[in-house]
Amino acid sequence: MDFIELARERYSCKKYNGQKVDKDKLDLILEAARLSPTAKNLQNHRIYVAESEEALAKVDEVTPCRYGASTVLVLSYDHSNVYTYPGGNYDSGFEDTAIVATHIILAAKSVGVDSCWINNVDPDQANAV
């Protein structure tokens, strides 16, 4: 599948069959994330793979939008390892992590795994959980 076809076919899935993502596919998706560009190549993102009942229950505590997925990737970034833009008021953490998420979503589709970017999360609550 070429890139335009991939971009055309990708959509936000909001109903999953409850099966975990196969390890080989998950490994490829995570490799795409690893290869994602970040400011100054700091690679400040962190990816947590939630698949256990305990981990999925924590996801459910912070968002109503899991949609029955049995594999959830939770993305965050290390605030102490970001590029700070001139002036010191802004850093690259959020945009770097958004680039990683985009690579994840497109890599998932390329191997037949549907996905949905969830932003209905309070970051402070998620950090606490």
PDB file of C-alpha atoms in Angstrom, residues 36-44 81-85 91-93 95-97 99:
ATOM      1  CA  SER A  36      10.246   9.002  14.768  1.00  0.00           C
ATOM      2  CA  PRO A  37      12.084  12.308  14.562  1.00  0.00           C
ATOM      3  CA  THR A  38      12.226  14.537  17.630  1.00  0.00           C
ATOM      4  CA  ALA A  39      13.777  17.936  18.240  1.00  0.00           C
ATOM      5  CA  LYS A  40      17.558  17.571  18.550  1.00  0.00           C
ATOM      6  CA  ASN A  41      16.892  13.797  18.466  1.00  0.00           C
ATOM      7  CA  LEU A  42      16.315  13.872  22.224  1.00  0.00           C
ATOM      8  CA  GLN A  43      13.774  11.042  21.986  1.00  0.00           C
ATOM      9  CA  ASN A  44      11.992  12.375  25.056  1.00  0.00           C
ATOM     10  CA  ASN A  81      14.755  16.036  28.436  1.00  0.00           C
ATOM     11  CA  VAL A  82      13.168  18.364  25.905  1.00  0.00           C
ATOM     12  CA  TYR A  83      14.452  20.995  23.543  1.00  0.00           C
ATOM     13  CA  THR A  84      13.573  24.428  24.881  1.00  0.00           C
ATOM     14  CA  TYR A  85      12.934  27.004  22.186  1.00  0.00           C
ATOM     15  CA  ASP A  91       9.550  23.251  24.604  1.00  0.00           C
ATOM     16  CA  SER A  92       9.243  20.452  22.061  1.00  0.00           C
ATOM     17  CA  GLY A  93       7.816  17.738  24.322  1.00  0.00           C
ATOM     18  CA  GLU A  95       4.934  18.146  19.475  1.00  0.00           C
ATOM     19  CA  ASP A  96       7.651  15.456  19.584  1.00  0.00           C
ATOM     20  CA  THR A  97       5.197  13.067  21.205  1.00  0.00           C
ATOM     21  CA  ILE A  99       4.936  13.055  15.844  1.00  0.00           C
TER      22      ILE A  99
END
